[in-house]
Short mmCIF file of C-alpha atoms in Angstrom, two decimals:
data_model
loop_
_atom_site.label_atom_id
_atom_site.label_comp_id
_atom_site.label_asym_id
_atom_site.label_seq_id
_atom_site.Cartn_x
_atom_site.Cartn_y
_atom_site.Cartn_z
CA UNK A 152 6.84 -18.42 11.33
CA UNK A 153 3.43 -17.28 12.47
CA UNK A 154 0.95 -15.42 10.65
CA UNK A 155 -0.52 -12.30 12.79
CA UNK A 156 -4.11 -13.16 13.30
CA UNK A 157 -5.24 -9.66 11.98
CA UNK A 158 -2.79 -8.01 9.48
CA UNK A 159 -0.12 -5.90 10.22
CA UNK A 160 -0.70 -3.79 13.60
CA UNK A 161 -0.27 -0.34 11.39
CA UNK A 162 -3.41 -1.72 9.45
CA UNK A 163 -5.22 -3.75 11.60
CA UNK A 164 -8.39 -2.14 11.19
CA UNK A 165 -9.22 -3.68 8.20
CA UNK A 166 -12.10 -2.56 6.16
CA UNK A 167 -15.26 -4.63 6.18
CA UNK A 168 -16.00 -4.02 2.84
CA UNK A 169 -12.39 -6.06 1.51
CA UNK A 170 -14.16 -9.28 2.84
CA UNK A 171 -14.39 -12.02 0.11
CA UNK A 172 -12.70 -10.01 -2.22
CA UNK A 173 -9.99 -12.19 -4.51
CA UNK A 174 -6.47 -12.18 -2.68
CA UNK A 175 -2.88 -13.45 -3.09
CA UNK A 176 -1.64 -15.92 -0.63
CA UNK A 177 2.11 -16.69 0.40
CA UNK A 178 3.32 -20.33 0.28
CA UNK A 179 6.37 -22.10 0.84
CA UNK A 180 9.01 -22.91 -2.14
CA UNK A 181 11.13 -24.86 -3.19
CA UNK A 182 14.09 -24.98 -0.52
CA UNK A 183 16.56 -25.23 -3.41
CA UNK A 184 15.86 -22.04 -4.84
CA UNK A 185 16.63 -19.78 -2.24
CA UNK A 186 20.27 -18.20 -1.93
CA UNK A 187 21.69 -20.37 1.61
CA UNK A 188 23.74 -16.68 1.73
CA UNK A 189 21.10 -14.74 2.08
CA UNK A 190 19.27 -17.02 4.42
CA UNK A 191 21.62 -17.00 6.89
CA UNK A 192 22.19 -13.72 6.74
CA UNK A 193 18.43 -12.65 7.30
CA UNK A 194 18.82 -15.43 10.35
CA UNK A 195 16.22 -18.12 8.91
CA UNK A 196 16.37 -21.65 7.25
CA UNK A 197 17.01 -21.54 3.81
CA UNK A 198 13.45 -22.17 2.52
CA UNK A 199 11.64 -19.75 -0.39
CA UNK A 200 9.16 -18.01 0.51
CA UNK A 201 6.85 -17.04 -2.74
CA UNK A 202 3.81 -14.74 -3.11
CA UNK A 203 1.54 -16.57 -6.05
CA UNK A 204 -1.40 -15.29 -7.39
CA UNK A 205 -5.01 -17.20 -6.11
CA UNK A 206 -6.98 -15.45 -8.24
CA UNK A 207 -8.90 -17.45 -10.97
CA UNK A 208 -8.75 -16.35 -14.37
CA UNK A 209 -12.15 -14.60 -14.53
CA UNK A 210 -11.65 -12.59 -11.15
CA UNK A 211 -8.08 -10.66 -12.74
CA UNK A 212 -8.67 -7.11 -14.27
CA UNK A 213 -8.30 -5.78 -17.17
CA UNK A 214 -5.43 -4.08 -17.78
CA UNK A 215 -6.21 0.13 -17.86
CA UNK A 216 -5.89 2.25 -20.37
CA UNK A 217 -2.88 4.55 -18.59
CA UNK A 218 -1.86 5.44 -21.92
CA UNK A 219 -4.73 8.00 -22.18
CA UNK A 220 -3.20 10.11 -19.67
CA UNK A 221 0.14 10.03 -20.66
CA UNK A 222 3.56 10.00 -18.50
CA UNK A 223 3.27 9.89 -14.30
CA UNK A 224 4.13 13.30 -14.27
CA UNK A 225 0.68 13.73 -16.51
CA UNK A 226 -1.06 12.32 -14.98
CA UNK A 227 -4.53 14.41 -12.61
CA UNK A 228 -4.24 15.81 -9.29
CA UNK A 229 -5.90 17.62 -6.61
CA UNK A 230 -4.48 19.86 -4.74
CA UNK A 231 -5.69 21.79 -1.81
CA UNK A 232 -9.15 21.52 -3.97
CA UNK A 233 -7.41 22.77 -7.56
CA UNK A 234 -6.27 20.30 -10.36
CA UNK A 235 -3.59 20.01 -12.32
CA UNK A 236 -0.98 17.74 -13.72
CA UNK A 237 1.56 15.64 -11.38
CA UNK A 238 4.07 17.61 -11.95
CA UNK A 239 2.86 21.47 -11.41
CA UNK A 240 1.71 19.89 -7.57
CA UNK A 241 4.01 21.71 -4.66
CA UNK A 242 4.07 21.64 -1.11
CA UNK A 243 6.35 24.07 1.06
CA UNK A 244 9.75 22.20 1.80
CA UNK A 245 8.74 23.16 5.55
CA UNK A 246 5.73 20.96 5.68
CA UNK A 247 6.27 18.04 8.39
CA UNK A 248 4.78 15.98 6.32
CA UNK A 249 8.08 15.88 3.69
CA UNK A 250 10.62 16.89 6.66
CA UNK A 251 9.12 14.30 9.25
CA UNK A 252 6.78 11.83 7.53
CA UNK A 253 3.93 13.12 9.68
CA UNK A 254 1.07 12.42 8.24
CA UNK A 255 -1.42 10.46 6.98
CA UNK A 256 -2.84 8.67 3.96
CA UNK A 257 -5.29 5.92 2.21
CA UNK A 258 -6.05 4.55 -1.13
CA UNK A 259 -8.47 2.45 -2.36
CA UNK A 260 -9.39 1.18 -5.86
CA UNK A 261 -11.27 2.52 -9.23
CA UNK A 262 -12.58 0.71 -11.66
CA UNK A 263 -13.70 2.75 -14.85
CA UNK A 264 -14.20 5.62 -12.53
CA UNK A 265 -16.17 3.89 -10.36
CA UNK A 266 -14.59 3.71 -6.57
CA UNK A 267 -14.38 0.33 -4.59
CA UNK A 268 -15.26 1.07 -0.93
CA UNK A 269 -14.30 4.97 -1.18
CA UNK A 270 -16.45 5.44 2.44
CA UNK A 271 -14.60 2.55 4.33
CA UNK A 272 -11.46 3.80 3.10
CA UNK A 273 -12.27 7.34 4.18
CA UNK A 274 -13.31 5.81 7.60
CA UNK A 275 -10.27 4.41 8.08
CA UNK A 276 -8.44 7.41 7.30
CA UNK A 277 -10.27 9.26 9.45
CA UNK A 278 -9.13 6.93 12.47
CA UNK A 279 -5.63 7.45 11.84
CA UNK A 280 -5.64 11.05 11.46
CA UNK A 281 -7.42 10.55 14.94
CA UNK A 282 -4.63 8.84 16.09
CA UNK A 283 -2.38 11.49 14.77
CA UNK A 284 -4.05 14.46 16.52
CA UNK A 285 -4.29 15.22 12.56
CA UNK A 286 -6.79 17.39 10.69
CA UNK A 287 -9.72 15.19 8.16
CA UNK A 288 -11.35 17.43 5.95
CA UNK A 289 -13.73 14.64 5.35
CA UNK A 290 -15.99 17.33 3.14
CA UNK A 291 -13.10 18.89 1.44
CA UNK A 292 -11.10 15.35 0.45
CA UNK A 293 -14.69 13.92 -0.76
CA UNK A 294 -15.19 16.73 -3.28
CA UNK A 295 -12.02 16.78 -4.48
CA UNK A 296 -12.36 13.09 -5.26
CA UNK A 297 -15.62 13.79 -7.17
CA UNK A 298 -13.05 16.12 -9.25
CA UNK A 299 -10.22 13.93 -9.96
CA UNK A 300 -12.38 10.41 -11.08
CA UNK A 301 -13.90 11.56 -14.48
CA UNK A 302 -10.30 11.95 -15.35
CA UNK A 303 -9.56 8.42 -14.29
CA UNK A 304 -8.79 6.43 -17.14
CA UNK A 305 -11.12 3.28 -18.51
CA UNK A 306 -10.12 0.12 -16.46
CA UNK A 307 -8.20 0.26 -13.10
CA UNK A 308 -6.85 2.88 -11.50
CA UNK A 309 -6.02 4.03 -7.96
CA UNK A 310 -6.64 7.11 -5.98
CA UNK A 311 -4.55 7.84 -3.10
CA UNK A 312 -5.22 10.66 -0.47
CA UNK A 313 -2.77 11.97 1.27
CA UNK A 314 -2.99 14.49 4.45
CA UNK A 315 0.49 16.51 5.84
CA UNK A 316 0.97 18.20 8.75
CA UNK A 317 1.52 21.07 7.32
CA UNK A 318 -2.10 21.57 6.15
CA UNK A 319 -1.78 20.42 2.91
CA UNK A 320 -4.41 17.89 0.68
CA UNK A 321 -3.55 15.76 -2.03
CA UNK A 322 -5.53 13.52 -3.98
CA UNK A 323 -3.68 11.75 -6.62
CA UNK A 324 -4.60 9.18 -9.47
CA UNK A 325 -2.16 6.50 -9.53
CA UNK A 326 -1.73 3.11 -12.21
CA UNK A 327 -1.73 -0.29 -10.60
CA UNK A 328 1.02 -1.25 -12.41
CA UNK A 329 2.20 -3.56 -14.70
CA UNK A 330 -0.67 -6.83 -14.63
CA UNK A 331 2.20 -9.46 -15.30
CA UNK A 332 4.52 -7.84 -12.55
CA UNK A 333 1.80 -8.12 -9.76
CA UNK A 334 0.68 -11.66 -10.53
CA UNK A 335 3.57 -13.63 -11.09
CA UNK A 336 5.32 -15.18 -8.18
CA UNK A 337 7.75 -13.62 -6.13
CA UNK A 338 10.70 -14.28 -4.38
CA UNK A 339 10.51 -12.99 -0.84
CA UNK A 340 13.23 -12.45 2.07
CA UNK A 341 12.41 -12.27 5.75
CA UNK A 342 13.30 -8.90 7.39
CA UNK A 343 13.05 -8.67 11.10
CA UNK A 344 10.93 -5.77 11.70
CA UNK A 345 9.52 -4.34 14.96
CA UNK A 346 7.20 -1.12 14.15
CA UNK A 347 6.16 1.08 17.00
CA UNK A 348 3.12 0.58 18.71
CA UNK A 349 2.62 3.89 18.90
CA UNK A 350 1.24 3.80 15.28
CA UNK A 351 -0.81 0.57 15.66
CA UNK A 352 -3.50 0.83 13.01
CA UNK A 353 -2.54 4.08 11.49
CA UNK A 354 -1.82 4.60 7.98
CA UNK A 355 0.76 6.92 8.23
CA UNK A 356 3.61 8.13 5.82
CA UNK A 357 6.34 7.17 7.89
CA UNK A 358 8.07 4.11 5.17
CA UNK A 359 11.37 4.63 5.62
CA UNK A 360 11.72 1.41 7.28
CA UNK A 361 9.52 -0.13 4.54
CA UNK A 362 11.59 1.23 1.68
CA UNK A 363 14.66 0.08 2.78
CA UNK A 364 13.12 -3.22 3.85
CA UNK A 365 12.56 -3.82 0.00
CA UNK A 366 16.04 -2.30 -1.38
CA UNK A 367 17.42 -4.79 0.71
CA UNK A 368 15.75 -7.73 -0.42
CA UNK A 369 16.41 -6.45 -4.32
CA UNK A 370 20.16 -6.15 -3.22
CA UNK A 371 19.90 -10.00 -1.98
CA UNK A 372 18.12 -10.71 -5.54
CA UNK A 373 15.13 -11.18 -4.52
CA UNK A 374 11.89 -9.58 -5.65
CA UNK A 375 10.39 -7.92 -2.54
CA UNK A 376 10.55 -8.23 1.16
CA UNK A 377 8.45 -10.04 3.85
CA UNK A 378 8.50 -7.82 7.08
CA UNK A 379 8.22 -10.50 10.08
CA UNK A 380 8.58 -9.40 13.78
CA UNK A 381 10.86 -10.54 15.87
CA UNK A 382 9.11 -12.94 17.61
CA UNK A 383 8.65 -14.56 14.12
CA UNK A 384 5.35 -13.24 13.56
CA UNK A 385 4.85 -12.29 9.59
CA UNK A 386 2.92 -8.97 9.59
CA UNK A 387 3.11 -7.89 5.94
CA UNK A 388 5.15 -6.59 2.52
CA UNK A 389 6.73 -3.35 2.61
CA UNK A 390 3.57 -2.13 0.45
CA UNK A 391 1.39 -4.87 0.83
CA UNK A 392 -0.79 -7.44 2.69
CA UNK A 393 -0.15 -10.71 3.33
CA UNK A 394 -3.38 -13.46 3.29
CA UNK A 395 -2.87 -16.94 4.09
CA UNK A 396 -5.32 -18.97 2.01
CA UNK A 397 -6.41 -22.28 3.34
CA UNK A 398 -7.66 -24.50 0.59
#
């Protein structure tokens, strides 16, 4: 396999402001441990692939205080510039962005309210809505962030913005999950995967090839996928980047 020079080509246009920030690299297994099954059946050599953490002991985060704001359904949004709880957000069920996946969306990282690169992240948004032909209220999604942090909760967070075609705004606090979950390494199977060019660096919420990429690596036991082009080129996870760290 070959590793694609510059991330996937739906996220090429990496932000500047990620550089020499701590990572997690992908590295070969043990060729024991991998189901031969599967292997074949994904069309590679039955080698593991596994996603370990390379981040030192002093560069991992705390684990945040989620608790504070109760259940995912509790947890702060903004709508359309109003906030409320997860669960009281709507959006017509004729918005594109639920009946097509047209649309786009970024997120980027908060630590103790504090955002991590908010403006690249915004940048890069605005790009694919560019791409889209796709409405950025840069103005309107800024101050709604400036509503939803002080309700982030102490340690790390994430806030994700998402744009519809319908019209709609939402900007969402999310947890980073479980600290032990994301760290620990992970079984990975190869699925061939060919995205359009069409939506080369664009951020946009069409998954549905990403999503099923993953149920079918959980169906084959293993933790997650690795989407890798056809020409054996290995462009990413299904919700994730791939680095390759060369000691």
């Amino acid at each position: 396999m070959r590793l694609w020079g510059g991330g996937h080509p739906r996220s090429r246009q990496a932000d500047a402001a990620h550089q020499g920030v701590s990572r997690q690299r992908a590295e070969p297994g043990d060729a024991g441990d991998r189901d031969p099954a599967a292997a074949r059946a994904a069309g590679w050599a039955a080698e593991d692939l596994q996603l370990s953490g390379a981040m030192g002991s002093g560069h991992i985060v705390q684990p945040a205080s989620d608790a504070s704001l109760g259940a995912p359904e509790d947890w702060p949004v903004v709508l359309d510039g109003e906030l409320m709880r997860a669960a009281e957000a709507m959006i017509p069920a004729a918005d594109d962005g639920l009946i097509r996946g047209d649309g786009a969306f970024d997120a980027f990282p908060v630590q103790d309210g504090c955002p991590f690169a908010m403006s690249a992240h915004l940048d890069r948004l605005e790009r694919s809505c560019r791409a889209l032909v796709l409405p950025c209220p840069r103005a309107e999604i800024e101050s709604d962030i400036e509503l939803l942090l002080p309700r982030a909760p102490e340690g790390y967070a994430v806030v994700r913005v998402v744009l519809t075609r319908g019209g709609r705004r939402i900007c969402r606090l999310e947890s980073r999950g479980d600290l032990a979950s994301v760290t620990k390494p992970a079984r990975l199977l190869p699925v061939t995967y060919d995205p359009s060019v069409v939506l080369n660096g664009v951020k946009s919420l069409s998954y549905g090839a990403n999503m099923l990429a993953s149920r079918r690596a959980t169906a084959e036991g293993y933790d997650e996928a690795l989407l890798v082009s056809s020409d054996e080129v290995v462009l990413e996870g299904p919700t994730c980047s791939v680095f390759w760290v060369r000691d």
